[in-house]
Tab-separated table of C-alpha atoms in Angstrom:
chain	number	residue	atom	x	y	z
Q	62	MET	CA	82.878	8.583	15.978
Q	63	THR	CA	82.925	10.246	12.850
Q	64	GLU	CA	81.033	8.961	9.781
Q	65	LYS	CA	84.685	7.929	8.076
Q	66	HIS	CA	85.755	6.342	11.200
Q	67	MET	CA	82.539	4.417	11.527
Q	68	LEU	CA	82.620	3.043	7.942
Q	69	ILE	CA	86.206	1.957	8.349
Q	70	ARG	CA	85.074	-0.252	11.330
Q	71	MET	CA	82.318	-1.959	9.725
Q	72	ALA	CA	84.101	-2.227	6.662
Q	73	VAL	CA	86.862	-4.095	8.318
Q	74	LEU	CA	84.964	-6.111	10.664
Q	75	ALA	CA	82.745	-7.359	7.882
Q	76	GLY	CA	85.759	-7.340	5.763
Q	77	LEU	CA	87.247	-10.287	8.334
Q	78	PHE	CA	85.330	-12.880	6.637
Q	79	GLY	CA	87.067	-12.068	3.552
Q	80	PHE	CA	90.313	-12.795	5.371
Q	81	LEU	CA	88.829	-16.400	6.476
Q	82	PHE	CA	88.291	-17.097	2.981
Q	83	GLY	CA	91.625	-16.032	1.814
Q	84	ALA	CA	93.751	-17.711	4.727
Q	85	ASP	CA	91.706	-21.070	4.004
Q	86	THR	CA	92.509	-20.683	0.310
Q	87	GLY	CA	96.319	-19.777	0.935
Q	88	ILE	CA	97.109	-22.336	3.701
Q	89	LEU	CA	96.341	-25.408	1.303
Q	90	ALA	CA	99.760	-24.379	-0.836
Q	91	GLY	CA	101.982	-24.626	2.468
Q	92	ALA	CA	99.844	-27.368	4.054
Q	93	LEU	CA	98.817	-29.826	1.320
Q	94	PRO	CA	102.433	-31.453	1.042
Q	95	PHE	CA	102.706	-32.338	4.444
Q	96	VAL	CA	99.143	-33.530	4.677
Q	97	ARG	CA	99.673	-35.490	1.738
Q	98	THR	CA	102.331	-37.271	3.348
Q	99	HIS	CA	101.083	-37.254	6.984
Q	100	PHE	CA	97.842	-39.183	5.774
Q	101	ALA	CA	99.484	-40.862	2.552
Q	102	LEU	CA	96.604	-39.686	0.331
Q	103	SER	CA	95.416	-40.824	-2.770
Q	104	GLU	CA	94.731	-38.545	-5.869
Q	105	VAL	CA	90.814	-39.032	-4.935
Q	106	ALA	CA	91.457	-38.190	-0.997
Q	107	GLU	CA	93.933	-35.232	-2.141
Q	108	GLY	CA	90.967	-33.931	-4.377
Q	109	ALA	CA	88.195	-34.462	-1.597
Q	110	ILE	CA	90.341	-32.240	0.523
Q	111	ILE	CA	90.577	-29.354	-1.709
Q	112	ALA	CA	87.322	-29.328	-3.425
Q	113	ALA	CA	85.413	-30.094	-0.232
Q	114	VAL	CA	85.418	-26.174	0.442
Q	115	PRO	CA	83.599	-24.839	-2.909
Q	116	PHE	CA	81.676	-28.154	-2.576
Q	117	ALA	CA	80.247	-27.491	1.029
Q	118	ALA	CA	80.123	-23.526	-0.138
Q	119	VAL	CA	77.161	-24.236	-2.119
Q	120	ILE	CA	75.313	-25.541	0.982
Q	121	GLY	CA	76.345	-22.432	2.716
Q	122	VAL	CA	74.742	-20.506	-0.314
Q	123	LEU	CA	71.586	-22.017	-0.300
Q	124	PHE	CA	71.152	-21.828	3.717
Q	125	ALA	CA	72.062	-17.921	3.686
Q	126	MET	CA	70.058	-17.085	0.800
Q	127	VAL	CA	66.904	-18.477	2.611
Q	128	SER	CA	67.787	-16.987	6.146
Q	129	ALA	CA	69.437	-13.368	4.908
Q	130	ASP	CA	66.028	-12.350	3.652
Q	131	ARG	CA	64.064	-14.152	6.766
Q	132	VAL	CA	66.488	-13.420	9.911
Q	133	GLY	CA	68.819	-10.684	8.239
Q	134	ARG	CA	72.344	-10.441	7.182
Q	135	LYS	CA	73.974	-9.958	10.592
Q	136	PRO	CA	72.889	-13.388	12.105
Q	137	VAL	CA	73.783	-15.017	8.594
Q	138	LEU	CA	77.581	-13.931	9.524
Q	139	VAL	CA	77.397	-14.760	13.086
Q	140	ALA	CA	76.376	-18.403	12.063
Q	141	SER	CA	79.315	-17.942	9.408
Q	142	ALA	CA	81.732	-16.921	11.570
Q	143	CYS	CA	80.994	-19.860	14.467
Q	144	LEU	CA	81.108	-22.874	11.741
Q	145	PHE	CA	84.594	-21.086	10.938
Q	146	SER	CA	86.061	-21.514	14.566
Q	147	VAL	CA	84.540	-24.965	14.767
Q	148	GLY	CA	86.060	-25.745	11.400
Q	149	ALA	CA	89.371	-24.379	12.122
Q	150	LEU	CA	89.638	-26.386	15.417
Q	151	ALA	CA	88.445	-29.705	14.225
Q	152	SER	CA	91.029	-29.346	10.902
Q	153	ALA	CA	93.725	-28.872	13.319
Q	154	LEU	CA	92.727	-31.857	15.459
Q	155	ALA	CA	92.117	-34.227	12.689
Q	156	GLY	CA	92.994	-37.683	13.228
Q	157	SER	CA	92.291	-39.147	9.768
Q	158	THR	CA	91.334	-38.158	6.229
Q	159	GLY	CA	87.387	-38.591	6.934
Q	160	THR	CA	87.889	-35.827	9.765
Q	161	LEU	CA	89.769	-33.382	7.629
Q	162	ILE	CA	87.315	-33.732	4.768
Q	163	PHE	CA	84.613	-33.363	6.952
Q	164	SER	CA	86.043	-30.181	8.939
Q	165	ARG	CA	86.689	-28.929	5.601
Q	166	LEU	CA	83.223	-29.145	4.837
Q	167	LEU	CA	82.135	-26.682	7.998
Q	168	ILE	CA	84.467	-24.353	6.607
Q	169	GLY	CA	83.226	-24.417	2.956
Q	170	ALA	CA	79.570	-23.966	4.236
Q	171	ALA	CA	80.576	-21.070	6.752
Q	172	VAL	CA	82.682	-19.688	3.271
Q	173	GLY	CA	79.421	-20.196	0.801
Q	174	ALA	CA	77.287	-18.280	3.542
Q	175	SER	CA	79.414	-15.307	4.281
Q	176	VAL	CA	80.791	-14.669	0.850
Q	177	PHE	CA	76.865	-14.506	-0.412
Q	178	THR	CA	76.254	-12.402	2.755
Q	179	THR	CA	79.112	-10.247	3.284
Q	180	PRO	CA	78.907	-8.128	-0.139
Q	181	ILE	CA	74.916	-7.441	0.537
Q	182	TYR	CA	75.954	-6.267	4.187
Q	183	LEU	CA	78.621	-3.814	2.961
Q	184	ALA	CA	76.691	-2.441	-0.193
Q	185	GLU	CA	73.367	-1.885	1.815
Q	186	ILE	CA	75.262	-0.424	4.880
Q	187	ALA	CA	77.536	2.134	2.835
Q	188	PRO	CA	76.486	5.170	1.386
Q	189	ALA	CA	76.892	5.229	-2.923
Q	190	LYS	CA	79.852	7.686	-2.853
Q	191	ALA	CA	82.293	4.991	-1.202
Q	192	ARG	CA	79.784	1.814	-1.645
Q	193	GLY	CA	82.099	0.477	-4.277
Q	194	ALA	CA	85.486	0.803	-2.539
Q	195	ILE	CA	83.884	-0.395	0.895
Q	196	VAL	CA	82.731	-3.298	-1.121
Q	197	CYS	CA	86.163	-3.824	-2.245
Q	198	ILE	CA	87.107	-4.121	0.991
Q	199	PHE	CA	86.062	-7.447	0.995
Q	200	GLN	CA	88.534	-8.635	-1.807
Q	201	LEU	CA	91.525	-6.991	-0.020
Q	202	MET	CA	91.085	-8.893	3.231
Q	203	ILE	CA	90.592	-12.149	1.030
Q	204	THR	CA	94.157	-11.001	-0.213
Q	205	ILE	CA	95.665	-10.210	3.138
Q	206	GLY	CA	94.405	-13.436	4.024
Q	207	ILE	CA	96.044	-15.349	1.382
Q	208	LEU	CA	99.288	-13.510	2.190
Q	209	ALA	CA	99.470	-14.222	5.793
Q	210	ALA	CA	98.643	-17.944	5.355
Q	211	PHE	CA	101.814	-17.929	2.756
Q	212	ILE	CA	103.821	-16.675	5.214
Q	213	ALA	CA	102.365	-18.726	7.605
Q	214	GLY	CA	102.987	-21.834	5.400
Q	215	TYR	CA	106.462	-20.308	4.925
Q	216	GLY	CA	107.495	-19.894	8.697
Q	217	LEU	CA	105.792	-23.728	9.820
Q	218	ALA	CA	107.450	-25.270	6.600
Q	219	ALA	CA	110.444	-26.154	8.597
Q	220	ASP	CA	108.727	-28.462	10.924
Q	221	GLY	CA	105.986	-29.506	8.774
Q	222	ASP	CA	103.436	-28.317	11.020
Q	223	TRP	CA	100.734	-28.179	9.242
Q	224	ARG	CA	97.864	-28.458	12.254
Q	225	MET	CA	99.364	-25.489	13.324
Q	226	MET	CA	98.838	-24.137	9.675
Q	227	PHE	CA	95.008	-24.911	9.942
Q	228	GLY	CA	94.882	-24.197	13.605
Q	229	LEU	CA	95.790	-20.624	13.396
Q	230	GLY	CA	92.332	-19.869	11.366
Q	231	LEU	CA	90.810	-19.718	14.770
Q	232	ILE	CA	92.265	-16.803	15.877
Q	233	PRO	CA	90.339	-14.607	13.161
Q	234	ALA	CA	87.115	-16.524	13.230
Q	235	VAL	CA	87.056	-15.975	16.995
Q	236	ILE	CA	87.570	-12.011	16.241
Q	237	CYS	CA	85.394	-12.042	13.594
Q	238	LEU	CA	82.535	-13.368	15.389
Q	239	ALA	CA	83.039	-11.091	18.733
Q	240	GLY	CA	83.072	-8.013	15.822
Q	241	ILE	CA	80.104	-8.848	14.190
Q	242	VAL	CA	78.057	-9.498	17.226
Q	243	PHE	CA	78.346	-5.782	18.224
Q	244	SER	CA	77.876	-4.670	14.554
Q	245	PRO	CA	74.407	-3.282	13.256
Q	246	GLU	CA	71.825	-4.749	11.141
Q	247	THR	CA	71.768	-3.304	7.726
Q	248	PRO	CA	69.277	-0.425	7.348
Q	249	ARG	CA	67.734	-1.911	4.181
Q	250	TRP	CA	66.743	-5.074	5.793
Q	251	LEU	CA	65.505	-3.363	8.679
Q	252	VAL	CA	63.343	-1.090	6.158
Q	253	LEU	CA	61.989	-4.400	4.179
Q	254	LYS	CA	60.881	-5.896	7.519
Q	255	ASN	CA	59.226	-2.151	8.420
Q	256	ARG	CA	61.555	-1.546	11.421
Q	257	VAL	CA	61.821	1.903	10.011
Q	258	ASP	CA	62.819	3.171	13.639
Q	259	GLU	CA	65.964	0.666	13.616
Q	260	ALA	CA	67.194	1.829	10.330
Q	261	HIS	CA	66.805	5.304	11.518
Q	262	ALA	CA	68.889	4.798	13.955
Q	263	VAL	CA	71.905	2.533	11.968
Q	264	LEU	CA	71.827	5.582	9.519
Q	265	GLN	CA	72.711	7.864	12.102
Q	266	GLN	CA	74.944	5.654	13.742
Q	267	THR	CA	76.837	4.547	10.245
Q	268	ALA	CA	76.707	7.992	8.670
Q	269	PRO	CA	76.725	10.658	11.668
Q	270	ASP	CA	77.499	13.747	9.274
Q	271	THR	CA	74.462	13.072	7.316
Q	272	PRO	CA	71.736	15.707	7.819
Q	273	GLN	CA	68.339	14.206	9.254
Q	274	ARG	CA	66.658	15.310	6.070
Q	275	ALA	CA	68.990	13.265	4.011
Q	276	ILE	CA	68.280	10.453	6.198
Q	277	SER	CA	64.949	10.580	6.212
Q	278	GLN	CA	65.169	10.682	2.226
Q	279	ILE	CA	66.832	7.708	1.772
Q	280	ILE	CA	64.709	5.672	4.011
Q	281	GLN	CA	61.748	6.919	2.192
Q	282	ASN	CA	63.274	5.923	-1.149
Q	283	ILE	CA	64.059	2.299	0.589
Q	284	SER	CA	60.491	2.040	1.747
Q	285	ASP	CA	59.092	3.348	-1.803
Q	286	GLU	CA	61.298	0.575	-3.382
Q	287	HIS	CA	60.133	-2.066	-1.191
Q	288	ALA	CA	56.509	-0.824	-1.814
Q	289	ASN	CA	57.027	-1.391	-5.596
Q	290	GLN	CA	58.457	-4.498	-5.372
Q	291	LYS	CA	56.295	-6.084	-2.416
Q	292	ASN	CA	55.236	-8.769	-4.686
Q	293	ALA	CA	58.120	-9.100	-6.809
Q	294	ASP	CA	60.438	-11.352	-4.769
Q	295	SER	CA	59.348	-14.678	-6.681
Q	296	TRP	CA	61.703	-16.541	-8.702
Q	297	ARG	CA	59.652	-16.001	-11.420
Q	298	HIS	CA	60.695	-12.197	-11.881
Q	299	PHE	CA	64.310	-13.162	-12.402
Q	300	LEU	CA	62.565	-14.327	-15.911
Q	301	THR	CA	61.935	-10.518	-16.823
Q	302	ARG	CA	64.026	-8.920	-19.312
Q	303	GLU	CA	65.861	-6.806	-16.974
Q	304	ASN	CA	66.254	-9.387	-14.550
Q	305	LEU	CA	67.325	-12.114	-16.726
Q	306	TYR	CA	69.999	-9.618	-18.182
Q	307	LEU	CA	71.262	-8.887	-14.359
Q	308	THR	CA	71.110	-12.325	-13.337
Q	309	ALA	CA	73.034	-13.903	-16.667
Q	310	PHE	CA	75.893	-10.580	-16.155
Q	311	CYS	CA	76.566	-11.105	-13.034
Q	312	VAL	CA	76.620	-15.087	-12.580
Q	313	THR	CA	78.451	-15.013	-16.205
Q	314	GLY	CA	81.098	-12.528	-15.113
Q	315	MET	CA	81.451	-14.256	-11.982
Q	316	ALA	CA	82.149	-17.698	-13.375
Q	317	LEU	CA	84.735	-16.140	-15.844
Q	318	ALA	CA	86.571	-14.847	-13.056
Q	319	GLN	CA	87.034	-18.117	-11.414
Q	320	LEU	CA	87.525	-20.082	-14.389
Q	321	SER	CA	90.403	-17.627	-15.524
Q	322	GLY	CA	92.452	-20.155	-12.897
Q	323	ILE	CA	92.898	-18.130	-10.035
Q	324	ASN	CA	92.296	-20.314	-7.112
Q	325	VAL	CA	94.205	-22.894	-9.197
Q	326	ILE	CA	97.262	-20.492	-9.532
Q	327	LEU	CA	97.039	-19.534	-5.945
Q	328	THR	CA	96.906	-23.145	-4.559
Q	329	TYR	CA	99.410	-24.641	-6.997
Q	330	ALA	CA	101.677	-21.696	-7.306
Q	331	PRO	CA	104.782	-23.593	-5.336
Q	332	LYS	CA	103.932	-26.475	-8.144
Q	333	PHE	CA	104.181	-24.203	-11.079
Q	334	PHE	CA	107.352	-22.285	-9.426
Q	335	GLU	CA	108.851	-25.867	-9.548
Q	336	TYR	CA	108.115	-26.372	-13.140
Q	337	ALA	CA	109.281	-23.365	-14.091
Q	338	GLY	CA	112.653	-24.216	-12.426
Q	339	PHE	CA	112.395	-22.659	-9.172
Q	340	GLN	CA	114.835	-25.259	-6.876
Q	341	GLY	CA	113.645	-26.217	-3.179
Q	342	THR	CA	110.649	-25.756	-1.207
Q	343	SER	CA	112.121	-22.474	0.251
Q	344	SER	CA	112.736	-20.504	-3.172
Q	345	GLN	CA	109.175	-21.579	-4.542
Q	346	LEU	CA	107.282	-20.491	-1.329
Q	347	LEU	CA	109.055	-17.115	-1.128
Q	348	ALA	CA	108.261	-16.809	-4.587
Q	349	THR	CA	104.369	-17.414	-3.684
Q	350	ILE	CA	104.849	-14.913	-0.830
Q	351	GLY	CA	105.730	-12.295	-3.536
Q	352	ILE	CA	102.312	-13.629	-5.433
Q	353	GLY	CA	100.307	-12.865	-2.105
Q	354	ALA	CA	102.128	-9.307	-1.670
Q	355	THR	CA	101.389	-8.179	-5.062
Q	356	ASN	CA	97.550	-9.390	-4.483
Q	357	VAL	CA	97.326	-7.303	-1.662
Q	358	LEU	CA	99.041	-4.360	-2.768
Q	359	MET	CA	96.997	-3.832	-5.960
Q	360	THR	CA	93.711	-4.532	-4.274
Q	361	PHE	CA	94.475	-1.079	-2.650
Q	362	VAL	CA	94.874	0.590	-6.291
Q	363	SER	CA	91.179	-1.144	-6.946
Q	364	ILE	CA	89.748	0.353	-3.839
Q	365	TYR	CA	90.985	3.544	-5.429
Q	366	LEU	CA	89.990	3.338	-8.734
Q	367	VAL	CA	86.670	1.939	-8.487
Q	368	ASP	CA	84.514	4.915	-7.838
Q	369	ARG	CA	86.770	7.103	-9.886
Q	370	LEU	CA	87.208	5.221	-13.208
Q	371	GLY	CA	83.849	3.025	-12.582
Q	372	ARG	CA	83.059	-0.964	-12.577
Q	373	ARG	CA	83.200	-1.289	-16.773
Q	374	PRO	CA	86.508	-0.385	-17.580
Q	375	LEU	CA	88.040	-2.017	-14.812
Q	376	LEU	CA	86.185	-5.089	-16.094
Q	377	ILE	CA	87.022	-4.864	-19.572
Q	378	ALA	CA	90.910	-3.829	-18.654
Q	379	GLY	CA	90.936	-6.883	-16.246
Q	380	PHE	CA	89.798	-9.570	-18.665
Q	381	ALA	CA	92.363	-7.853	-21.159
Q	382	GLY	CA	95.319	-8.230	-18.787
Q	383	THR	CA	94.991	-11.125	-17.557
Q	384	ALA	CA	94.404	-12.809	-21.055
Q	385	ALA	CA	97.933	-11.099	-22.118
Q	386	SER	CA	99.651	-12.399	-18.708
Q	387	LEU	CA	98.169	-15.784	-19.173
Q	388	GLY	CA	99.332	-16.175	-23.071
Q	389	VAL	CA	102.797	-15.146	-21.785
Q	390	ILE	CA	102.928	-18.154	-19.609
Q	391	SER	CA	101.715	-20.468	-21.811
Q	392	ALA	CA	104.158	-19.761	-24.340
Q	393	ALA	CA	107.268	-19.752	-21.563
Q	394	TYR	CA	106.401	-23.034	-20.759
Q	395	ALA	CA	106.070	-24.227	-24.536
Q	396	ILE	CA	109.492	-23.002	-25.080
Q	397	ALA	CA	111.790	-23.519	-22.174
Q	398	PRO	CA	110.095	-23.471	-18.948
Q	399	ALA	CA	113.447	-24.456	-17.045
Q	400	SER	CA	115.507	-21.647	-18.975
Q	401	MET	CA	112.183	-19.233	-18.414
Q	402	GLY	CA	111.401	-19.228	-14.655
Q	403	TYR	CA	111.603	-15.442	-14.200
Q	404	LEU	CA	109.680	-14.471	-17.520
Q	405	ILE	CA	106.433	-16.813	-15.986
Q	406	LEU	CA	106.748	-15.665	-12.279
Q	407	ALA	CA	106.296	-12.072	-13.983
Q	408	GLY	CA	103.630	-13.477	-15.954
Q	409	LEU	CA	101.954	-14.802	-12.917
Q	410	LEU	CA	102.584	-11.544	-11.189
Q	411	ALA	CA	100.919	-9.734	-14.153
Q	412	TYR	CA	98.231	-11.708	-13.859
Q	413	ILE	CA	97.515	-11.434	-10.186
Q	414	ILE	CA	97.946	-7.418	-10.591
Q	415	PHE	CA	95.335	-7.408	-13.545
Q	416	PHE	CA	93.154	-9.999	-11.012
Q	417	ALA	CA	93.179	-8.032	-7.971
Q	418	ILE	CA	92.669	-4.492	-9.430
Q	419	CYS	CA	89.852	-5.655	-11.596
Q	420	LEU	CA	88.581	-9.112	-11.890
Q	421	GLY	CA	88.698	-10.243	-8.433
Q	422	PRO	CA	86.975	-7.091	-6.456
Q	423	ILE	CA	84.574	-5.691	-9.338
Q	424	THR	CA	82.536	-9.193	-10.049
Q	425	PHE	CA	81.567	-8.764	-6.377
Q	426	VAL	CA	80.730	-4.978	-6.499
Q	427	TYR	CA	78.875	-5.920	-9.224
Q	428	ALA	CA	76.968	-8.403	-8.020
Q	429	SER	CA	75.784	-6.513	-4.641
Q	430	GLU	CA	74.596	-3.783	-6.512
Q	431	LEU	CA	72.653	-4.682	-9.240
Q	432	PHE	CA	69.984	-6.725	-8.244
Q	433	PRO	CA	66.639	-4.893	-6.650
Q	434	LEU	CA	66.501	-4.825	-3.176
Q	435	ALA	CA	63.378	-7.373	-3.284
Q	436	LEU	CA	65.639	-10.005	-4.979
Q	437	ARG	CA	68.973	-8.991	-4.041
Q	438	ALA	CA	69.353	-11.720	-1.820
Q	439	LYS	CA	67.970	-14.463	-4.214
Q	440	GLY	CA	70.170	-12.664	-7.113
Q	441	MET	CA	73.476	-12.817	-5.105
Q	442	ALA	CA	72.539	-16.686	-4.100
Q	443	LEU	CA	72.463	-17.587	-7.748
Q	444	VAL	CA	75.930	-15.661	-8.202
Q	445	SER	CA	77.506	-17.315	-5.661
Q	446	LEU	CA	76.557	-20.504	-6.817
Q	447	GLY	CA	78.187	-19.705	-10.211
Q	448	LEU	CA	80.979	-18.689	-7.838
Q	449	TRP	CA	81.129	-21.952	-6.316
Q	450	LEU	CA	80.273	-24.421	-8.746
Q	451	SER	CA	82.876	-23.133	-11.096
Q	452	ASN	CA	85.596	-23.372	-8.648
Q	453	PHE	CA	84.776	-26.702	-7.620
Q	454	LEU	CA	84.502	-28.319	-11.179
Q	455	LEU	CA	87.917	-26.248	-11.938
Q	456	LEU	CA	89.831	-27.891	-9.106
Q	457	PHE	CA	88.076	-31.239	-9.042
Q	458	ALA	CA	89.174	-31.199	-12.799
Q	459	PHE	CA	92.612	-29.229	-12.921
Q	460	PRO	CA	94.881	-32.556	-11.724
Q	461	PRO	CA	93.852	-34.555	-15.073
Q	462	ILE	CA	93.525	-31.694	-17.177
Q	463	GLU	CA	96.802	-30.524	-16.458
Q	464	ALA	CA	98.008	-34.269	-17.026
Q	465	PHE	CA	96.513	-34.759	-20.282
Q	466	ILE	CA	97.321	-31.297	-21.837
Q	467	GLY	CA	100.124	-30.039	-19.576
Q	468	GLN	CA	101.132	-26.367	-18.265
Q	469	THR	CA	101.091	-25.209	-22.011
Q	470	GLY	CA	97.467	-26.547	-22.445
Q	471	THR	CA	96.365	-25.602	-19.405
Q	472	PHE	CA	97.551	-21.685	-19.550
Q	473	ALA	CA	96.140	-21.557	-22.893
Q	474	LEU	CA	92.877	-23.018	-21.703
Q	475	PHE	CA	92.608	-20.103	-18.950
Q	476	THR	CA	93.641	-17.410	-21.653
Q	477	ALA	CA	90.718	-18.578	-23.880
Q	478	VAL	CA	88.424	-17.813	-20.941
Q	479	CYS	CA	89.961	-14.368	-20.434
Q	480	VAL	CA	89.243	-13.674	-24.226
Q	481	PHE	CA	85.933	-14.647	-24.174
Q	482	GLY	CA	85.543	-12.647	-20.822
Q	483	PHE	CA	86.944	-9.438	-22.459
Q	484	LEU	CA	84.471	-9.943	-25.299
Q	485	PHE	CA	81.418	-10.605	-22.867
Q	486	ALA	CA	82.383	-7.282	-20.817
Q	487	VAL	CA	82.640	-4.937	-24.074
Q	488	LYS	CA	79.205	-5.930	-25.128
Q	489	TYR	CA	77.485	-6.238	-21.770
Q	490	ALA	CA	78.854	-4.505	-18.872
Q	491	PRO	CA	76.871	-1.490	-17.261
Q	492	GLU	CA	78.371	1.262	-15.155
Q	493	PRO	CA	76.327	1.752	-11.777
Q	494	LYS	CA	79.228	3.935	-10.357
Q	495	GLY	CA	77.904	6.799	-8.068
Q	496	ILE	CA	74.135	6.049	-8.130
Q	497	GLU	CA	71.967	5.085	-5.042
Q	498	LEU	CA	70.603	1.128	-5.047
Q	499	GLU	CA	67.271	2.471	-5.150
Q	500	ASP	CA	67.579	4.059	-8.327
Q	501	ILE	CA	69.832	1.310	-10.164
Q	502	ASP	CA	67.224	-0.793	-11.368
Q	503	ALA	CA	64.913	2.043	-12.650
Q	504	ARG	CA	67.995	3.286	-14.699
Q	505	ILE	CA	68.387	-0.247	-15.857
Q	506	ALA	CA	64.831	-0.399	-17.005
Q	507	GLU	CA	64.881	2.477	-18.741
Q	508	GLN	CA	67.070	0.983	-21.440
Q	509	ARG	CA	65.512	-2.759	-21.089
Q	510	PRO	CA	68.528	-4.338	-22.496
Q	511	GLU	CA	68.629	-8.014	-24.614
Q	512	LEU	CA	71.530	-10.270	-23.790
Q	513	ALA	CA	71.712	-11.134	-27.548
Q	514	GLY	CA	71.208	-7.358	-28.385
Q	515	ASP	CA	73.469	-4.874	-30.423
Q	516	CYS	CA	75.964	-2.845	-28.627
Q	517	GLU	CA	73.195	0.315	-28.453
Q	518	THR	CA	71.231	-1.790	-26.128
Q	519	ARG	CA	73.545	-2.016	-23.197
Q	520	PRO	CA	72.142	-0.339	-20.533
Q	521	SER	CA	73.247	3.294	-19.647
Q	522	LEU	CA	74.114	3.564	-16.071
Q	523	ASN	CA	76.295	6.807	-16.119
Q	524	PRO	CA	74.528	9.147	-13.581
Q	525	ALA	CA	75.910	11.833	-16.419
Q	526	GLU	CA	74.019	10.514	-19.209
């Protein structure tokens, strides 16, 4: 098997966790109206079902944070796949609101653990020249999962079969479990545990076209970094200037991307189209499928661009583009939403384009790359906590916020978040494109930037500089 085929195999297997996350996100758009009717849900119960996943994801992150370093990245992914399977089956068989909420909590814990671990797994097992694209596979699989769920929701909507919608998640969960069981552990974690021979074998397996001398050098670099940071895995090391910068940048960037409204738009897309004048469930769900298809196609563009243009320009363009798109939607709702349905649809499509190419994958790439080896799991945990806490707050607060300020105010608020994100990215976003993971923290340390510093103190991570 060639290096290219091996990398594709592992990226797709690990990316299946992204598919499961995306499918769970997207299925609510189709299932929620029928679940609401079946269980006669109150607003509080409906909010609990929607917010159960991001709430439990925090617990999943904390579990993975401890386990990923102790037992390895792969066992955490295996446990996540098991929880996904149980949660999907329990959701399909739920006989009460409480049972459904509990099953959503199981899925949430699996989502939190896998979203935390998968980018680390991919970044640590991929070569530097393809690392950005491979990590973007995770975001691609999220978008494919969302689209698949939208299509399933549309196909099952006529019968109102919400149990089947939830139950279909069991199929990819079982495939994912079978696939990850036969995948290797990451060589960097193996070196971290002094299992150098196994790390060498994994590198030979995942990069069969790489010369033995180059593989030995990679292992030596990993060992050197581990030796230099052997006593640097304490939480107090996040208070150093370099690590404080990395943590603040990654957590803030991830939170701003989520607070731009992506999960609200994906979950409530049919509702927004109803407000925009699209009549009938069928037309609303078809428009929602268009959103999902755009999401998938544009993530392919991101995979192509991330290791060519780099992370920084894509992050800046992403916040600028989403701000403009959301501003157009807010204006359309303010003027005459019923007569501007297609303008709102165009604005939503433009938002999805910029998010799928830029904000969605790039924030995950940054989080998986920038932390030094000894702090990578803890750093990714902090970023994941920022992701899920911002998601939980947004999904929980959205119904009353929308009721108070309406669609115009809601999208204006999302626009403001993206404007702030644009300014933040311009001032602080580094560029780790093409640099080995073991060299990134050293390049940042040369600059030792401060968060409140001038633009000139921004870290230079361009290998050409």
